[in-house]
Coordinates of C-alpha atoms and ligand atoms in Angstrom, one line a residue:
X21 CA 0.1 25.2 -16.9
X22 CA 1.6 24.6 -13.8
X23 CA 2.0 28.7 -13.1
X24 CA -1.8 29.2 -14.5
X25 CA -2.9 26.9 -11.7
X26 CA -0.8 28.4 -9.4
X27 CA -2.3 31.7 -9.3
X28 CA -5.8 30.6 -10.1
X29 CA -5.6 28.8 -7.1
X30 CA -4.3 31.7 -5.6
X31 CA -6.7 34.0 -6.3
X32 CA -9.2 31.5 -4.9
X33 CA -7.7 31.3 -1.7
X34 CA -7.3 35.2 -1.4
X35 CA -11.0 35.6 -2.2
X36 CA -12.4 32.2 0.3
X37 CA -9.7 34.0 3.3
X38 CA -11.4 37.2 2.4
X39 CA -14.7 35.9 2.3
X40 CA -14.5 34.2 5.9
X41 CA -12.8 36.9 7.8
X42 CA -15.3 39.3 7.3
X43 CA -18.2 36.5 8.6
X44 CA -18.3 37.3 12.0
X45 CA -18.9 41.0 11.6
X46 CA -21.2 41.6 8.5
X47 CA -24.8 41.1 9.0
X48 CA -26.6 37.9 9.1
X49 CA -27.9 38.5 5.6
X50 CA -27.4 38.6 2.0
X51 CA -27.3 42.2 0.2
X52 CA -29.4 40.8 -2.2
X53 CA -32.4 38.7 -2.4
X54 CA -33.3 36.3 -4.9
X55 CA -35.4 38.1 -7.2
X56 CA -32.7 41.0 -7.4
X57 CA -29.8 38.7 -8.0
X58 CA -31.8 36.2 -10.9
X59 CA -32.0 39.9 -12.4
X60 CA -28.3 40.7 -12.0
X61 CA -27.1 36.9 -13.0
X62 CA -29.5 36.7 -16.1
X63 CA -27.1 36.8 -19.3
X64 CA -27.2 34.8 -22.9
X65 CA -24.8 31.8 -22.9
X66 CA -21.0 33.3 -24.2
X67 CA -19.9 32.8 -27.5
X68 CA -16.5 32.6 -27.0
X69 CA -14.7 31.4 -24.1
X70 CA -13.2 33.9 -21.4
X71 CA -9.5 33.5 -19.1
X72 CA -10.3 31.3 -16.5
X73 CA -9.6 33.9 -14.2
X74 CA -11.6 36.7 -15.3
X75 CA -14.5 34.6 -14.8
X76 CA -13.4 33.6 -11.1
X77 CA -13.2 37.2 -10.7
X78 CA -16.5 37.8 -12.6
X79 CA -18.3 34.9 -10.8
X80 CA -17.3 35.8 -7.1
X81 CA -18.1 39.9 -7.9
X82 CA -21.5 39.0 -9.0
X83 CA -22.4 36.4 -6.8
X84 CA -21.2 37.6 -3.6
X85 CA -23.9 40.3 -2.7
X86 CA -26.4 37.4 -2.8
X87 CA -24.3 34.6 -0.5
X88 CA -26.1 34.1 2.9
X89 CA -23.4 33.6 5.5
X90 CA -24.1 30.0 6.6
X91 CA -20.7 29.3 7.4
X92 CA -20.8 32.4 9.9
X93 CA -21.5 32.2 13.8
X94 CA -24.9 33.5 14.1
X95 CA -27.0 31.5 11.1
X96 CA -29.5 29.5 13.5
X97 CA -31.9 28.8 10.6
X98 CA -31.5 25.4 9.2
X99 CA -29.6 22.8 11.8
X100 CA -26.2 23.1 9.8
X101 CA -22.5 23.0 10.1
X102 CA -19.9 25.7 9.7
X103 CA -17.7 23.9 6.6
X104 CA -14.9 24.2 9.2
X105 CA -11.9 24.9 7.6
X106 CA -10.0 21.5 7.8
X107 CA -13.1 20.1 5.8
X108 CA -13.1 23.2 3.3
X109 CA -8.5 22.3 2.3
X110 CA -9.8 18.4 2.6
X111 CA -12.6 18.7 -0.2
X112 CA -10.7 21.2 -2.3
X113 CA -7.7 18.7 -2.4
X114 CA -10.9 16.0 -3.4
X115 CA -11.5 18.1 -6.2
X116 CA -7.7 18.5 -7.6
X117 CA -7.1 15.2 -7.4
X118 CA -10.4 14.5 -9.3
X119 CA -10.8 10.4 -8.5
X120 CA -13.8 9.1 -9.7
X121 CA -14.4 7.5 -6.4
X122 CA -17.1 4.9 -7.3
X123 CA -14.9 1.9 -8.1
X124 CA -11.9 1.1 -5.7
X125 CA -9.7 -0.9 -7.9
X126 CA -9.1 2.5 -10.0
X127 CA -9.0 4.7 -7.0
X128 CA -7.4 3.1 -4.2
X129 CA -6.6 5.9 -1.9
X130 CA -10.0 7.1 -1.8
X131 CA -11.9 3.4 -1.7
X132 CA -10.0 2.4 1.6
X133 CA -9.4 5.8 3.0
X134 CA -13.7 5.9 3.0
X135 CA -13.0 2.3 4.5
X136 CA -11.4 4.0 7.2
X137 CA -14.1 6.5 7.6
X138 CA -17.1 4.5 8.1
X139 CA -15.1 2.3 10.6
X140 CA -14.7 5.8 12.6
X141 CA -18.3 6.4 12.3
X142 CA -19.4 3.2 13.6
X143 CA -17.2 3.8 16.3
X144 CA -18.2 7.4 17.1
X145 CA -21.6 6.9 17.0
X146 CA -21.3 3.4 18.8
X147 CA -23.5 1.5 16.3
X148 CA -23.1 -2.1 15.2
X149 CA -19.6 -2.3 14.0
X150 CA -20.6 -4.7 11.3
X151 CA -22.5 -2.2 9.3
X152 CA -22.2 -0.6 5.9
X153 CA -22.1 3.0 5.4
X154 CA -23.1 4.8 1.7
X155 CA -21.3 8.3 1.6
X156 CA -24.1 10.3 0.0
X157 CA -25.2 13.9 0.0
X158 CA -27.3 14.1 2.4
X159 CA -30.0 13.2 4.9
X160 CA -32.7 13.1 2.6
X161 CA -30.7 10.9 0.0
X162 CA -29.6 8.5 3.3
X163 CA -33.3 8.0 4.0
X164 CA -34.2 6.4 0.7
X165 CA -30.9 4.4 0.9
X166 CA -32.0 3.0 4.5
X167 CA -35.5 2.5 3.4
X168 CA -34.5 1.2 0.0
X169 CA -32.1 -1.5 2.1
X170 CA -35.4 -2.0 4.5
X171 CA -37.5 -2.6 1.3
X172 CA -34.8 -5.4 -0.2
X173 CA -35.0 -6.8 3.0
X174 CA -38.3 -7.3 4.4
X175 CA -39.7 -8.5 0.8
X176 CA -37.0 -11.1 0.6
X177 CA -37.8 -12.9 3.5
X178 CA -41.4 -13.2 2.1
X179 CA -40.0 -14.7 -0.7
X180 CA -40.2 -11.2 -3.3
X181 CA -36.9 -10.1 -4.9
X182 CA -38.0 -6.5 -5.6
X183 CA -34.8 -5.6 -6.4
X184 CA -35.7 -7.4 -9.7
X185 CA -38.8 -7.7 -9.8
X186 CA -40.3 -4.6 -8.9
X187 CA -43.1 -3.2 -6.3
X188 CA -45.8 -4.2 -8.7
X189 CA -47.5 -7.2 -7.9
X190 CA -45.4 -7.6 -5.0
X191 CA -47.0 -8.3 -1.2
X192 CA -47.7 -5.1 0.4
X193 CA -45.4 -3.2 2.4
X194 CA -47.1 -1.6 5.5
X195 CA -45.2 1.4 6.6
X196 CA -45.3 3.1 9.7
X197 CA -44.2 6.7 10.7
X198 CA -44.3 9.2 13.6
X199 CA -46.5 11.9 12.4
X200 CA -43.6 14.6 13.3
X201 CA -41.2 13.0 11.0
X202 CA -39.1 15.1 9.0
X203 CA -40.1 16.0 5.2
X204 CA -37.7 14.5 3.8
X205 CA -38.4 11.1 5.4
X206 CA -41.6 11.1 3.0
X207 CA -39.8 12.6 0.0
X208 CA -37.9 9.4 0.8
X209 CA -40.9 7.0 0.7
X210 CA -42.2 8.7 -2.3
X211 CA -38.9 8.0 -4.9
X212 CA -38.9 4.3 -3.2
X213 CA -42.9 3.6 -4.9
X214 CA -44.2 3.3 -0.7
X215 CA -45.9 7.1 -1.3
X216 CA -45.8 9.7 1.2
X217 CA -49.8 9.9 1.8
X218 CA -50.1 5.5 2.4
X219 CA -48.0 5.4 5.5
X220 CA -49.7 4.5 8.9
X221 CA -48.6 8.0 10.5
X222 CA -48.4 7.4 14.7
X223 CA -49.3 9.9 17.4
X224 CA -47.0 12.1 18.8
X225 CA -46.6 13.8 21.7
X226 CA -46.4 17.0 22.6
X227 CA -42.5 17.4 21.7
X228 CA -43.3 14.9 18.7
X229 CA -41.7 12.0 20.1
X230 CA -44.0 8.7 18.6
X231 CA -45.8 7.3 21.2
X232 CA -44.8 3.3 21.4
X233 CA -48.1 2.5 22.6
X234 CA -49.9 3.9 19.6
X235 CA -47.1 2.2 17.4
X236 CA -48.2 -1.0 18.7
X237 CA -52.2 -0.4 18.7
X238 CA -51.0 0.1 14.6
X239 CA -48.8 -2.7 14.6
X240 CA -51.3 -5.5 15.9
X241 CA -53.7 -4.7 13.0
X242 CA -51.2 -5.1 10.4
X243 CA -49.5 -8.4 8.7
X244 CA -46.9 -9.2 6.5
X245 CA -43.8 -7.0 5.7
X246 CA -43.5 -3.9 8.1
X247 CA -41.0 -0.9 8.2
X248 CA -41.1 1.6 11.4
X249 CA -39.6 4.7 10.7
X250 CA -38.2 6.7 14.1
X251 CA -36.7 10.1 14.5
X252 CA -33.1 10.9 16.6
X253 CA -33.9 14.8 17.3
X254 CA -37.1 16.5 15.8
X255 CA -36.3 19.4 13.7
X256 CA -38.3 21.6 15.8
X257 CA -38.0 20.2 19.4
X258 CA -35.0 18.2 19.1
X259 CA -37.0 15.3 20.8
X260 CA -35.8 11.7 20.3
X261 CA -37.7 8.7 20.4
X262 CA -38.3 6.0 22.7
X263 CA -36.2 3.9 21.3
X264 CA -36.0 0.7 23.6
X265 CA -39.4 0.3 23.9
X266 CA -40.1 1.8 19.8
X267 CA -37.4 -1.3 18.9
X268 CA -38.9 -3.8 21.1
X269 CA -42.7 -3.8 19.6
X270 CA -41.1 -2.8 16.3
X271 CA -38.9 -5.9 16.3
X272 CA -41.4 -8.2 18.5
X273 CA -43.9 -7.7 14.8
X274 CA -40.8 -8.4 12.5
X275 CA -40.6 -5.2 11.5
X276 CA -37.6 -3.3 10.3
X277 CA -36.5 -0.4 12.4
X278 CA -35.3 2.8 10.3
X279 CA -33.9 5.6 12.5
X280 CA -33.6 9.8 10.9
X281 CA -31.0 11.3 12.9
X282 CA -29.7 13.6 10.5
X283 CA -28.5 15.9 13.1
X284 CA -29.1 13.9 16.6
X285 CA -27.3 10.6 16.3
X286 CA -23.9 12.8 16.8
X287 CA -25.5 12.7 20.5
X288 CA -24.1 9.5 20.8
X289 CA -20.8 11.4 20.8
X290 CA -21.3 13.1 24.2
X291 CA -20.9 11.2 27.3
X292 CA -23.2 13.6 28.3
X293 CA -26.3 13.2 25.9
X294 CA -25.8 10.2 24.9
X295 CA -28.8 8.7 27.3
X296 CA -31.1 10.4 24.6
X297 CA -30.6 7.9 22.2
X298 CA -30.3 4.3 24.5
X299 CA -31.6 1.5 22.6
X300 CA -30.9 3.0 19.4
X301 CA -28.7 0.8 18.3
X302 CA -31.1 -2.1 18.1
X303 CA -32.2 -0.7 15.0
X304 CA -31.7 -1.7 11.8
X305 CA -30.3 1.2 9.9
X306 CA -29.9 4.9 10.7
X307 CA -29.2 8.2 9.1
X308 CA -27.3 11.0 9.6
X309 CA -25.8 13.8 8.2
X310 CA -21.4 14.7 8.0
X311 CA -22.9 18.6 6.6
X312 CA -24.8 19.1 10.1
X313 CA -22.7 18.5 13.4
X314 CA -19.5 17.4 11.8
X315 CA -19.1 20.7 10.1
X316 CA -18.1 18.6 6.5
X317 CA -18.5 20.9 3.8
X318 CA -21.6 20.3 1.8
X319 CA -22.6 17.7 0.6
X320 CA -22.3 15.1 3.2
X321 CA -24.8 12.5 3.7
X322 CA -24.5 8.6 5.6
X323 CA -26.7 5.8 5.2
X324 CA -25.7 3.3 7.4
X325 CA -27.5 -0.3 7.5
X326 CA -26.5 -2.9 9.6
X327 CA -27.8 -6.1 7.3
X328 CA -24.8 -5.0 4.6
X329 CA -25.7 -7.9 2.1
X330 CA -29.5 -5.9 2.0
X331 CA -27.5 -2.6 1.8
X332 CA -25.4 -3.9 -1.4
X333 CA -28.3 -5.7 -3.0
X334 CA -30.7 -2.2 -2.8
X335 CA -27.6 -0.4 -4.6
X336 CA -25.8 -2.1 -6.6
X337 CA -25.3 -1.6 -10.4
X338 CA -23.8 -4.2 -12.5
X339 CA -22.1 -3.2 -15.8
X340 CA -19.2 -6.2 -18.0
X341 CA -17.0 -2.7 -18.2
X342 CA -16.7 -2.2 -14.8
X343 CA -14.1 -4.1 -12.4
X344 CA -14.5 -7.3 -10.7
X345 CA -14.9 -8.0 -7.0
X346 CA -12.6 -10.5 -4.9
X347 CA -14.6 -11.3 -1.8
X348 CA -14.1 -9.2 1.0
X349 CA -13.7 -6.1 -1.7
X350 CA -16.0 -2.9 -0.5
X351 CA -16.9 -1.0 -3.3
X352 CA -17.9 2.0 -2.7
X353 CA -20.7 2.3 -5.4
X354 CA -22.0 -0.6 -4.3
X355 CA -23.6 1.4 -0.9
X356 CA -25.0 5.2 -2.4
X357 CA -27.3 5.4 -5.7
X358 CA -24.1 6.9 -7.8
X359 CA -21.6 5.2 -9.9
X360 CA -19.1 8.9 -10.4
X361 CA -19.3 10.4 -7.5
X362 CA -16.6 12.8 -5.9
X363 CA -14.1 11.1 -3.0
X364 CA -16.7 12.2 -0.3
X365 CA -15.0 9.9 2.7
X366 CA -12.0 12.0 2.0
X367 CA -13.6 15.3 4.2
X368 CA -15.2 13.3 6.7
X369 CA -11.9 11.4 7.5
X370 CA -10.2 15.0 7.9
X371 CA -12.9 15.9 10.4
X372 CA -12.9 13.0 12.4
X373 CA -9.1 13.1 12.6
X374 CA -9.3 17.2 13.2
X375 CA -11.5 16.9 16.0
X376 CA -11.4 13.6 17.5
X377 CA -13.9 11.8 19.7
X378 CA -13.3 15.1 22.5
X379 CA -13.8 17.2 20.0
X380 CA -16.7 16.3 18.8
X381 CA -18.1 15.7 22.5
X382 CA -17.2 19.2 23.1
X383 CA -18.7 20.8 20.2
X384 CA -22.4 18.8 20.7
X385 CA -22.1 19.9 24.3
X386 CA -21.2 23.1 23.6
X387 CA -23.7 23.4 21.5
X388 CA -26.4 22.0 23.7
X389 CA -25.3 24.5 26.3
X390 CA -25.6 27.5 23.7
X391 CA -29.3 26.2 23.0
X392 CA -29.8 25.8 26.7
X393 CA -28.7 30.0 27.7
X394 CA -30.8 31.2 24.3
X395 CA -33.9 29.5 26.2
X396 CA -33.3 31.1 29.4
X397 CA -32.7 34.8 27.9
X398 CA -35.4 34.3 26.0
X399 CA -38.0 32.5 28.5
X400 CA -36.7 35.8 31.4
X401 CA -38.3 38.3 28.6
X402 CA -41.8 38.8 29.3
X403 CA -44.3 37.5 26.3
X404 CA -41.7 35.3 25.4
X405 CA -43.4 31.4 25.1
X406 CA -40.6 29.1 25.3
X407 CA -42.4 26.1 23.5
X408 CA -40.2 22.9 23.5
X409 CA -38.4 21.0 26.4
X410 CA -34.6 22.1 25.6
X411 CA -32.9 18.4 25.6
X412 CA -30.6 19.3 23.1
X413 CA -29.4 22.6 20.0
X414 CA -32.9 23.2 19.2
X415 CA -35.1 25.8 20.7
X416 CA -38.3 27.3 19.4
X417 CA -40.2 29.7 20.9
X418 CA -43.3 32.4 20.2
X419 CA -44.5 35.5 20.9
X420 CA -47.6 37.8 22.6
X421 CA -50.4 36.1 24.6
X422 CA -53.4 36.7 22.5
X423 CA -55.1 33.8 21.0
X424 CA -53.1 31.5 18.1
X425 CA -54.0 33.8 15.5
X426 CA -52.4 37.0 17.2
X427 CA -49.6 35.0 18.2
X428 CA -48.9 33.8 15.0
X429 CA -48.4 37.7 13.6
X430 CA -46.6 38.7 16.9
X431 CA -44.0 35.7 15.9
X432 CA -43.8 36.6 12.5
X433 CA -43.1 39.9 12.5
X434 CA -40.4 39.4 15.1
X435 CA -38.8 37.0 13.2
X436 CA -39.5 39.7 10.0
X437 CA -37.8 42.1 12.3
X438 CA -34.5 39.8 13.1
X439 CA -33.9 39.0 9.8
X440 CA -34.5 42.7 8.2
X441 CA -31.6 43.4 11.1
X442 CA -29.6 40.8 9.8
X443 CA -27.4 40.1 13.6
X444 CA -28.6 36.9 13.3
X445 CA -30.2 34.7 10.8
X446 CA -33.3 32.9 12.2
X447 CA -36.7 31.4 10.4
X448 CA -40.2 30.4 11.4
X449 CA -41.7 27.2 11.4
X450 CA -45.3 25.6 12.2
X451 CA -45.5 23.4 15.3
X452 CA -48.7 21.4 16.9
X453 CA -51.0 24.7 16.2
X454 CA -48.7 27.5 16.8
X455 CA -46.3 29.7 14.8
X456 CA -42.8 29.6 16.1
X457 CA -39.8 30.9 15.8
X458 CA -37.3 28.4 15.5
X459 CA -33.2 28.5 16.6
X460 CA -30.6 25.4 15.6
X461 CA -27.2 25.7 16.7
X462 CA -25.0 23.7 15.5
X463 CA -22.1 25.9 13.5
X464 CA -18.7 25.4 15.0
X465 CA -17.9 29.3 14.4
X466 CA -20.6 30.3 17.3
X467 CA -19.4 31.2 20.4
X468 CA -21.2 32.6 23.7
X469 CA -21.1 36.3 22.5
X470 CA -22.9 35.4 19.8
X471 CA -25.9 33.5 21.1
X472 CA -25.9 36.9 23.3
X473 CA -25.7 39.6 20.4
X474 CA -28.9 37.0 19.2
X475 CA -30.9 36.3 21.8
X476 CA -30.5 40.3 22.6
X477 CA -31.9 41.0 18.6
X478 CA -34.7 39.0 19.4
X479 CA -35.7 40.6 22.3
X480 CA -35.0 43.9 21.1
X481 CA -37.8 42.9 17.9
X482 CA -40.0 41.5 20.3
X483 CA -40.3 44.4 22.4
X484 CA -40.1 46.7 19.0
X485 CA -43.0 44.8 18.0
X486 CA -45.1 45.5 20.6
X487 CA -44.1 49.5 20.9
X488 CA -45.4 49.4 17.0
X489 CA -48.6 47.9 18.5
X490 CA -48.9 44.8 16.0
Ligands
PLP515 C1 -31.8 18.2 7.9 C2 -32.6 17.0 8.2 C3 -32.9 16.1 7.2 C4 -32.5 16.3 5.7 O1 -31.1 16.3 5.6 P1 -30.5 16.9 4.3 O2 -29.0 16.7 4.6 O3 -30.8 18.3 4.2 O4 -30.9 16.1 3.2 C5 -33.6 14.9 7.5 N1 -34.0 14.7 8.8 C6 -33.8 15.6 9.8 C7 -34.3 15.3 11.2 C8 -33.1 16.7 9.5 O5 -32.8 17.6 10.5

């Protein structure tokens, strides 16, 4: 048994060494593309079983011509982290040790271990250090635990358990959003019964921050039970709120104050950037993700709410099988929609203690900087738009200077161009009218030569594009 392991193990550490040495050379782009590998994949269920390592050796020959290299230097598609290598030991050692880490009385190590985890958070990203944090998988799930916590809340002190009692028949909820919020904010709203088309949406403006004074034109037509939902770094811009002055009206009309910064609450790390988010912490519960700046392995997602008795009540599952609480017990179910879940403060705490406060700071800045020199390369090229104000990793630009619509196909069939190349990975994106192309850097594996190598393969396709005349 003990052998068998042994050099199954083995065999997936010579493949995952392999695997990431050869990331910063290959291309920025699978072999194959979806449609070829669901033809390659497709075969009937076995009969029989098969040596576990034939089929590690079957599974990573078949799957690897279609694995995009995320974890590489130059994937600027999607804001996402690098699964920095400290992460990648910490989660595998999460999965041999197999806890079941949704009670804490059966898996002590990895309920106070998360303990210590979301006391490094708080402290990190300087919120209120009486907060909860759930360890989920993601932004998207964090939003509906925030807003499921805002939702307990702000019906309780109108006298409505919904918790138990449901949404129907309760008072109304009004819920108020900027209208550049990201999707999954209203795939958030839509699980929690508010629905993704009722929400007051605000102005935005031009970078689609909300604009307070429309927030509280909204807010003085609206009574009873109120939940504003603001944004820490747009997914396009990277813009962040107003936050003082979103809190302040928010607040002043008893509403609860829900903050998305899946990627740019880690600002709050920086001495540097940090201004970008002042007043922030008067809110009430925030989001962000450990699988974005923090370069966790996937899946790593953090609600954190500071009204912790709301946070429990929204989540809690209650079952005469499973252990009892002494006061002052956290248990870790009791924050994230799971009961089994994997030990997922276990990869953050490796992180944290990996890089430290500097070395966070350093990587945001450095990233900011990256973001920063792929604007100016690209703004010096002529026919290059530079479209957002570059505050932070995010950077979107477009192409030609024809009207929207010629724009539109200049930008897409750069971006066509790039990722046909495959130096760098790169997508599009629709923003206020216009077609852009849009960069996020936030992998701890770039370094300057690559945004350089980039920003040259865009403005090799640009200029490509226009010698093909289209
Ligand atoms: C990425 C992102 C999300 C969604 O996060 P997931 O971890 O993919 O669920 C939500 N909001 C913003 C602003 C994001 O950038």
């Amino acid at each position: 048994m003990t052998d068998n392991l042994r050099h199954l193990l083995g065999r997936a550490v010579d493949h995952a060494v392999a695997y990431r040495a050869a990331l910063g050379e290959n291309s920025g782009k699978p072999e194959a593309d979806y449609y070829q590998m669901r033809e390659a994949l497709k075969s009937p269920l076995p009969e029989v079983g098969n040596a576990p390592e034939a089929v590690l050796e079957e599974l990573i020959g078949r799957i690897s011509p279609g694995l995009m290299p995320m974890a590489g230097p130059r994937f600027f598609g999607f804001v996402i982290g690098a699964s920095h290598p400290a992460g990648v030991a910490a989660d595998w050692m999460v999965t041999a040790w197999g806890q079941n880490a949704g009670y804490h009385t059966p898996t002590p190590g990895a309920a106070a271990i998360e303990e210590v985890a979301e006391a490094w958070l708080l402290d990190i990203l300087d919120l209120p250090r009486e907060s909860s944090i759930g360890f989920v998988t993601g932004a998207t799930v964090a939003n509906a635990v925030g807003l499921a916590a805002a939702r307990t809340r702000v019906l309780l002190d109108v006298g409505w358990d919904v918790d138990a009692d449901g949404l129907f028949g309760a008072p109304e909820v009004a819920v108020l959003v900027g209208d550049d919020a990201h999707s999954s904010v209203f795939s958030a709203l839509q699980m929690l019964g508010f629905g993704y088309r009722r929400v007051h949406r605000i102005a935005t403006d031009d970078q689609g921050r909300m604009r307070p004074e429309a927030l509280a034109t909204v807010l003085e037509t609206l009574s009873g039970p109120k939940i504003v939902i603001a944004q820490a770094g747009q997914i396009n811009t990277g813009a962040y709120d107003r936050f003082t002055e979103i809190v302040a009206i928010a607040h002043a009309h008893g509403a609860w104050v829900h903050v998305d910064g899946a990627f740019g609450l880690w600002a709050r790390a920086t001495a540097s950037h940090k201004h970008l988010t002042e007043g922030i912490e008067g809110a009430d519960s925030w989001v962000t993700d450990g699988h974005k700046w923090l370069q966790v392995p996937y899946d790593s997602g953090f609600a954190i709410v500071r009204d912790r008795e709301a946070h429990q009540r929204a989540m809690t599952q209650w079952g005469s099988y499973l252990p009892s609480i002494n006061p002052g017990d956290r248990v870790p179910s009791a924050f994230v929609p799971e009961l089994s879940r994997r030990a997922r403060g276990i990869p953050v705490w490796a992180m944290l203690k990996t890089l430290g406060r500097d070395g966070v700071a350093a990587l945001v800045e450095r990233h900011c900087a990256y973001a920063r020199r792929f604007a100016e390369r690209l703004d010096a090229e002529p026919g290059i738009n530079l479209i957002n104000i570059v505050t932070i990793n995010q950077v979107i630009v477009n192409f030609g200077d024809g009207d929207a619509e010629s724009r539109k196909a200049s930008t897409e069939a750069v971006i066509a161009r790039v990722q046909q190349e495959g130096i760098c990975f790169v997508g599009g994106a629709a923003w206020h009218g216009e077609w852009v192309l849009r960069i996020s850097v936030s992998s701890g594996e770039t370094a300057e030569q690559d945004v350089d190598r980039s920003a040259d393969a865009i403005i090799n396709a640009w200029r490509a594009v226009q010698a093909a005349g289209n």
